[in-house]
Coordinates of C-alpha atoms in Angstrom, one line a residue:
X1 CA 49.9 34.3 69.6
X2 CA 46.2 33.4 70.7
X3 CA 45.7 29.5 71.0
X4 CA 42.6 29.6 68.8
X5 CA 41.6 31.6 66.0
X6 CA 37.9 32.6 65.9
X7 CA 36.2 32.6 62.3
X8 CA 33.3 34.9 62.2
X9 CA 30.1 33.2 63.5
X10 CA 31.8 29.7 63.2
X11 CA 34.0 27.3 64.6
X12 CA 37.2 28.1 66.6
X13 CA 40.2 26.0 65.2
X14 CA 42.6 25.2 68.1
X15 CA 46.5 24.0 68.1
X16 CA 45.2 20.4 68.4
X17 CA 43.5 20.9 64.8
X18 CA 45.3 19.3 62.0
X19 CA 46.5 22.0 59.6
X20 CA 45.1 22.9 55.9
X21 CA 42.3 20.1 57.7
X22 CA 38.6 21.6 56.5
X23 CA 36.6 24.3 59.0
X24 CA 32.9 23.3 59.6
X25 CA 30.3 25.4 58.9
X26 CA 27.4 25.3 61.4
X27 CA 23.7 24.9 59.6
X28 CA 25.0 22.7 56.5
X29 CA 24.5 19.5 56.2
X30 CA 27.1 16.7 54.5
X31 CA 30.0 18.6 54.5
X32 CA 33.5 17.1 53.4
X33 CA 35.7 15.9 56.3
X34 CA 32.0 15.8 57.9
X35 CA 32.6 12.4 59.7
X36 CA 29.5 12.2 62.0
X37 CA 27.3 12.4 58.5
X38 CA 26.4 9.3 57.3
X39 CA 27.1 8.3 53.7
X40 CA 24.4 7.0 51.5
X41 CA 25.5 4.9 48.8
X42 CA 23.7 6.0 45.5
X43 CA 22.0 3.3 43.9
X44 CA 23.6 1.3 40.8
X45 CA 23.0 2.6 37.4
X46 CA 21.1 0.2 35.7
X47 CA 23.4 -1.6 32.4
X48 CA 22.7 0.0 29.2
X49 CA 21.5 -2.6 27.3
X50 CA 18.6 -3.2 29.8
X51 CA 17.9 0.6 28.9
X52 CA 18.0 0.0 25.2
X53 CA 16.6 -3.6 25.3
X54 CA 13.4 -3.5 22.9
X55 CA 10.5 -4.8 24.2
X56 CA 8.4 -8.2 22.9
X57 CA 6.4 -6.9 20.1
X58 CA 2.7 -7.8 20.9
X59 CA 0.8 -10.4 18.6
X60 CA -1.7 -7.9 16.7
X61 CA -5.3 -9.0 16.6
X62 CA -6.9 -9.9 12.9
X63 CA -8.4 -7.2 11.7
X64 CA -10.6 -8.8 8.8
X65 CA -12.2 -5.3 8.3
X66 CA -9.3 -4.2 6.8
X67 CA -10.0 -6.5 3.6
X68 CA -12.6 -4.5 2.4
X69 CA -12.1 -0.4 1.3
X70 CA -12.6 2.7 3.4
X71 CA -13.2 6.2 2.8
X72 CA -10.1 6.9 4.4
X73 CA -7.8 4.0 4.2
X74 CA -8.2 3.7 0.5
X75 CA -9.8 5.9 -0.6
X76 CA -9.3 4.8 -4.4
X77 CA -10.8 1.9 -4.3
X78 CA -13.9 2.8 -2.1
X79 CA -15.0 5.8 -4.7
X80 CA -14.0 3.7 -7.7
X81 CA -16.2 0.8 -5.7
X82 CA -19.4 2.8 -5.1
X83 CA -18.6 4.3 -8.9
X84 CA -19.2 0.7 -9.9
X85 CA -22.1 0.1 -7.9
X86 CA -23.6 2.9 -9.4
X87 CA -23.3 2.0 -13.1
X88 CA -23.9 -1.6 -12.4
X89 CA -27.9 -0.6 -11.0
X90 CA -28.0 1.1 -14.1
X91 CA -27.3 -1.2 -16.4
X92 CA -29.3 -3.6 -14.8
X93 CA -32.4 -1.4 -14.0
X94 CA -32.3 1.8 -16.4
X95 CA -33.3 2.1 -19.9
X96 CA -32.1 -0.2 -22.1
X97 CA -32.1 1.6 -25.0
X98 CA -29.7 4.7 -23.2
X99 CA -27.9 1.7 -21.6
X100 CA -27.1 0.2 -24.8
X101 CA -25.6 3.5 -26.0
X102 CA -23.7 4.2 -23.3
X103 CA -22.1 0.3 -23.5
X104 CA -21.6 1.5 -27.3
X105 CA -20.5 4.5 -26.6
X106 CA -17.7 3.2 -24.0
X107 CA -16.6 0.5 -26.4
X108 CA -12.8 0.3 -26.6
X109 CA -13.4 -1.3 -30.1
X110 CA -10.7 -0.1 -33.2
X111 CA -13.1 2.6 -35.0
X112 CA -13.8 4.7 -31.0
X113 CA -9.7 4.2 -30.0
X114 CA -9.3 5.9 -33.5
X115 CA -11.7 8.3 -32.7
X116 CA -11.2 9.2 -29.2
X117 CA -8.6 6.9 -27.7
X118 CA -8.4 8.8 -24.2
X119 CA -12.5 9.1 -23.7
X120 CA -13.0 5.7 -24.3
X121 CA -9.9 4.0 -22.4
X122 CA -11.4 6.2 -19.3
X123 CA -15.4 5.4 -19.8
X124 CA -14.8 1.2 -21.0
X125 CA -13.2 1.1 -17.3
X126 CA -16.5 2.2 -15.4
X127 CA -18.8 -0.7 -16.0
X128 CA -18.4 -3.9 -15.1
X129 CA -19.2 -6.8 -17.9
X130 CA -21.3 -9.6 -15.4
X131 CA -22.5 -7.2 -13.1
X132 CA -21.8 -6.4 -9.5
X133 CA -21.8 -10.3 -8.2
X134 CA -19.2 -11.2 -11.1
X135 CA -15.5 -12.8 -10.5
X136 CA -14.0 -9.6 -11.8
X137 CA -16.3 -7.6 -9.5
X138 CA -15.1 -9.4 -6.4
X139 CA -11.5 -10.0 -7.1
X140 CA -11.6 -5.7 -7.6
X141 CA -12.7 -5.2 -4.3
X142 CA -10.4 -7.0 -2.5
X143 CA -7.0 -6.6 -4.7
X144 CA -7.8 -3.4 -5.0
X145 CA -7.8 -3.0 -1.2
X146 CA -5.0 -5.1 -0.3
X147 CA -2.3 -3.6 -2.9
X148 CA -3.5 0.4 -2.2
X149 CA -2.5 -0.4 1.4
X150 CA 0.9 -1.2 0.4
X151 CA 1.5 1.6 -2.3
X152 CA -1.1 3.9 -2.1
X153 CA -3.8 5.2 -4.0
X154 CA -2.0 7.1 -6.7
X155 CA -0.1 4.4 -7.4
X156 CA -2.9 2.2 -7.4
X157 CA -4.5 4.0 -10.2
X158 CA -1.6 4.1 -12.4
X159 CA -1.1 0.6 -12.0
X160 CA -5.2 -0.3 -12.4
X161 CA -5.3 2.1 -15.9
X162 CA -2.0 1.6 -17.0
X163 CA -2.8 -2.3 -17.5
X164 CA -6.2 -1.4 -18.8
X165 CA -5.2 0.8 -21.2
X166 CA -1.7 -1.1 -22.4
X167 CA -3.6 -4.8 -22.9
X168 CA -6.7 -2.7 -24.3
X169 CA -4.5 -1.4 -26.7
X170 CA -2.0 -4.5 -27.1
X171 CA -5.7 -6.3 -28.2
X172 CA -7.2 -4.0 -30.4
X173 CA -4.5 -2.7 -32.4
X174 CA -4.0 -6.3 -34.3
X175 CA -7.9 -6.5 -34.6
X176 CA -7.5 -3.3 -37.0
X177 CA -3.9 -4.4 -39.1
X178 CA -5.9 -7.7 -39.5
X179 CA -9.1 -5.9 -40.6
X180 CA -6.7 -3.7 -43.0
X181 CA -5.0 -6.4 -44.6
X182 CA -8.2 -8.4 -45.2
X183 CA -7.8 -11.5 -42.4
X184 CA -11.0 -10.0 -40.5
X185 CA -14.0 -8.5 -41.9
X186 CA -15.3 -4.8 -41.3
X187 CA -17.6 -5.4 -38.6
X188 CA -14.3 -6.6 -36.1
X189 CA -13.7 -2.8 -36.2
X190 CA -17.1 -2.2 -34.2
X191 CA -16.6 -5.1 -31.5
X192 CA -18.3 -4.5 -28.4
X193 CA -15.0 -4.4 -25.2
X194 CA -15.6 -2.7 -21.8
X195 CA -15.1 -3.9 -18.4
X196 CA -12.4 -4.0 -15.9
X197 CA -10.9 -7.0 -15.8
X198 CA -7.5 -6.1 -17.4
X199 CA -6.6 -3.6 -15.0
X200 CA -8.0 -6.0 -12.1
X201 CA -5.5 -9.1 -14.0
X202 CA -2.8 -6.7 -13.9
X203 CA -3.1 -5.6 -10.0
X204 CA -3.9 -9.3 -9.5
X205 CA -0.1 -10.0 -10.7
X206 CA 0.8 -6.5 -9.2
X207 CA -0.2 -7.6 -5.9
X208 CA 1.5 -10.7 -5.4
X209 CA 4.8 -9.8 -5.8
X210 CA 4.1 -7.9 -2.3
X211 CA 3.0 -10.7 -0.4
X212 CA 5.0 -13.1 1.6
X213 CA 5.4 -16.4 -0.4
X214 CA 2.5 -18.5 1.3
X215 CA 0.0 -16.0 -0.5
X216 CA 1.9 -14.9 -3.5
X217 CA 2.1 -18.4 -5.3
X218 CA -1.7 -19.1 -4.3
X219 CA -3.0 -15.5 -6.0
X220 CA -0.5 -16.2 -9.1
X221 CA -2.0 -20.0 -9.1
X222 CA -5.5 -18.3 -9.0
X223 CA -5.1 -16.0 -11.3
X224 CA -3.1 -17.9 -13.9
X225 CA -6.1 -20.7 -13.5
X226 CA -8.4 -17.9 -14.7
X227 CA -6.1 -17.2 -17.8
X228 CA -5.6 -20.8 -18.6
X229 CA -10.0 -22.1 -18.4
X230 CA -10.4 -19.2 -20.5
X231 CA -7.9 -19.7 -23.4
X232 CA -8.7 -23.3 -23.5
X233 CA -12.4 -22.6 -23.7
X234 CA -12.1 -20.5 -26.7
X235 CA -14.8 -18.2 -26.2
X236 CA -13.7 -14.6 -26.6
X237 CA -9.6 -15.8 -27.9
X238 CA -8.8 -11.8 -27.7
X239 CA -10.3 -10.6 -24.2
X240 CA -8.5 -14.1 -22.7
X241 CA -5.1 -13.3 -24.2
X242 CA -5.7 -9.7 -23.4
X243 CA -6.0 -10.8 -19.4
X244 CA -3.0 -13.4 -19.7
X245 CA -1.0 -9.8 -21.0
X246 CA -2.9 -8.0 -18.4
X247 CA -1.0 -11.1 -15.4
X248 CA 2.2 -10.4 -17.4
X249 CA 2.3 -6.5 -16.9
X250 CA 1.8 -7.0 -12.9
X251 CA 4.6 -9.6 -12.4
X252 CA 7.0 -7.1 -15.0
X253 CA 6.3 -4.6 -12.5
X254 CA 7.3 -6.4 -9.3
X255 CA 10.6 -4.0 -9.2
X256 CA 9.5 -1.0 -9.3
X257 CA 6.2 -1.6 -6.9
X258 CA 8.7 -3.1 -4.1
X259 CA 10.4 0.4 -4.3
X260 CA 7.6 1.9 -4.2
X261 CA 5.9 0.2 -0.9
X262 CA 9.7 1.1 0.4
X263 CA 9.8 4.6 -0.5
X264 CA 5.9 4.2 1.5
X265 CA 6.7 2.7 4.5
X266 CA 10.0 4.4 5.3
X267 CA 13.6 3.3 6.7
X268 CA 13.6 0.9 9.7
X269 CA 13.5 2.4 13.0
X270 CA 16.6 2.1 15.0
X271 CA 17.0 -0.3 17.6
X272 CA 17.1 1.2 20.6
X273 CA 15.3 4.2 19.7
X274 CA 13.5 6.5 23.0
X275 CA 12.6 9.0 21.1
X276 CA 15.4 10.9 21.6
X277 CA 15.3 14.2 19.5
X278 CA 19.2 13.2 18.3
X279 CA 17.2 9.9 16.6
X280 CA 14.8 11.1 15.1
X281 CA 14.9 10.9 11.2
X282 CA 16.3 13.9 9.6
X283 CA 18.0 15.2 12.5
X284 CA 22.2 15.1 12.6
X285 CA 23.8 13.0 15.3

């Protein structure tokens, strides 16, 4: 038998060779039982948790900008803003005979709520008793901003109206029993009532049950001030107790507008989350 067995274009494997030992190929690199090749270690994985480590969140910068409304940030409360605007020129500079009929017409008193309870629930809400520089006014502008950014504008509005139109109604209603049964005279049924500071009361309690403490007891302080200076002065008895309602129906709603700023802002992300399809919401892991 030959001493050496020739492969075809390769090596020759001779009787000094150990047997079932590996034949070389010539023209590869790194090949097993390849001693003269050296061996690069493979650097260490890096530990998992450095992988999935979050980093430092960044302080964010004040934005004070974001107190007032924007087209597109709220838009509720800028076109119900520049609605006001609008109305409040007019009453100041138009006619005053047409202004007075509008105000009259608008009047959320016990003969128009009778007459045309929807119209006049809608129209009392679009003029602003005191004008544009008035506390109601102000306090619109930014509660208005501040709680559509935590619930939205639909929401918002359902909130602003449905105070407005359950203390507007929660007010007048005894005005015309009273009138009936003979403890008011007839012309209580034709008092003039429009403005917007019940619904503005009720997203003034709305509103701080989503803040952190530090500015929910301050705003509820505020606003129950406001209630209080006005009962006690005595001046208009059934607009005061309608905003200390109005306060009332915001804090009664504290439930249901923390589910909805949850339902808003979503679930949590995960910790640890690359943006790996597998973790993405909606997706089965």
């Amino acid at each position: 038998m030959a001493s050496a067995v020739e492969t075809a274009g390769g090596p020759q494997l001779g009787d000094g060779a150990a047997e079932g030992a590996p034949v070389l190929l010539t023209g590869l690199p790194r090949q097993r039982g390849d001693a003269a090749a050296p061996v690069v270690d493979a650097p260490p994985a890096a530990p998992v948790a450095a992988a999935v480590a979050p980093t430092p969140a960044r302080r964010s910068r004040p934005r004070p900008w974001r107190l007032l409304p924007t087209p597109t940030g709220t838009p509720f409360t800028f076109c119900y803003a520049v609605l006001l605007v609008g109305t409040s020129l007019y009453a100041d500079h138009g006619d005053p005979s047409v202004v007075s009929a509008l105000l009259q017409g608008s009047s959320t008193d016990v003969v128009h709520l009778a007459q045309a309870p929807l119209l006049v629930l809608v129209a009392s809400a679009l003029w602003s008793a005191g004008g544009l520089l008035s506390g109601y006014a102000l306090a619109f502008l930014f509660v208005l901003t501040a709680l559509e950014r935590r619930i939205g504008g639909v929401r918002s509005a359902a909130v602003f109206f449905g105070g407005h139109a359950l203390a507007t109604l929660a007010t007048e209603l005894p005005v015309g029993f009273s009138v009936a049964a003979g403890g008011l005279p007839d012309s209580s049924l034709h008092r003039l009532d429009y403005g917007i500071s019940f619904g503005v009361m009720t997203c003034v309690g709305a509103l701080a049950g989503l803040l952190p403490a530090w500015l929910r007891w301050p705003l509820l302080v505020a606003g129950g001030y406001q209630v209080l200076s006005g009962l006690l002065a005595y001046a208009d008895p059934m607009t005061d107790w309608g905003h200390a309602l109005s306060l009332a129906l915001g804090i009664a709603a504290w439930p249901l507008l923390r589910y909805w700023r949850a339902q808003r802002s979503g679930p949590a992300p995960l910790l640890g989350d690359l943006g790996h399809p597998a973790l993405r919401p909606g997706r089965a892991v």
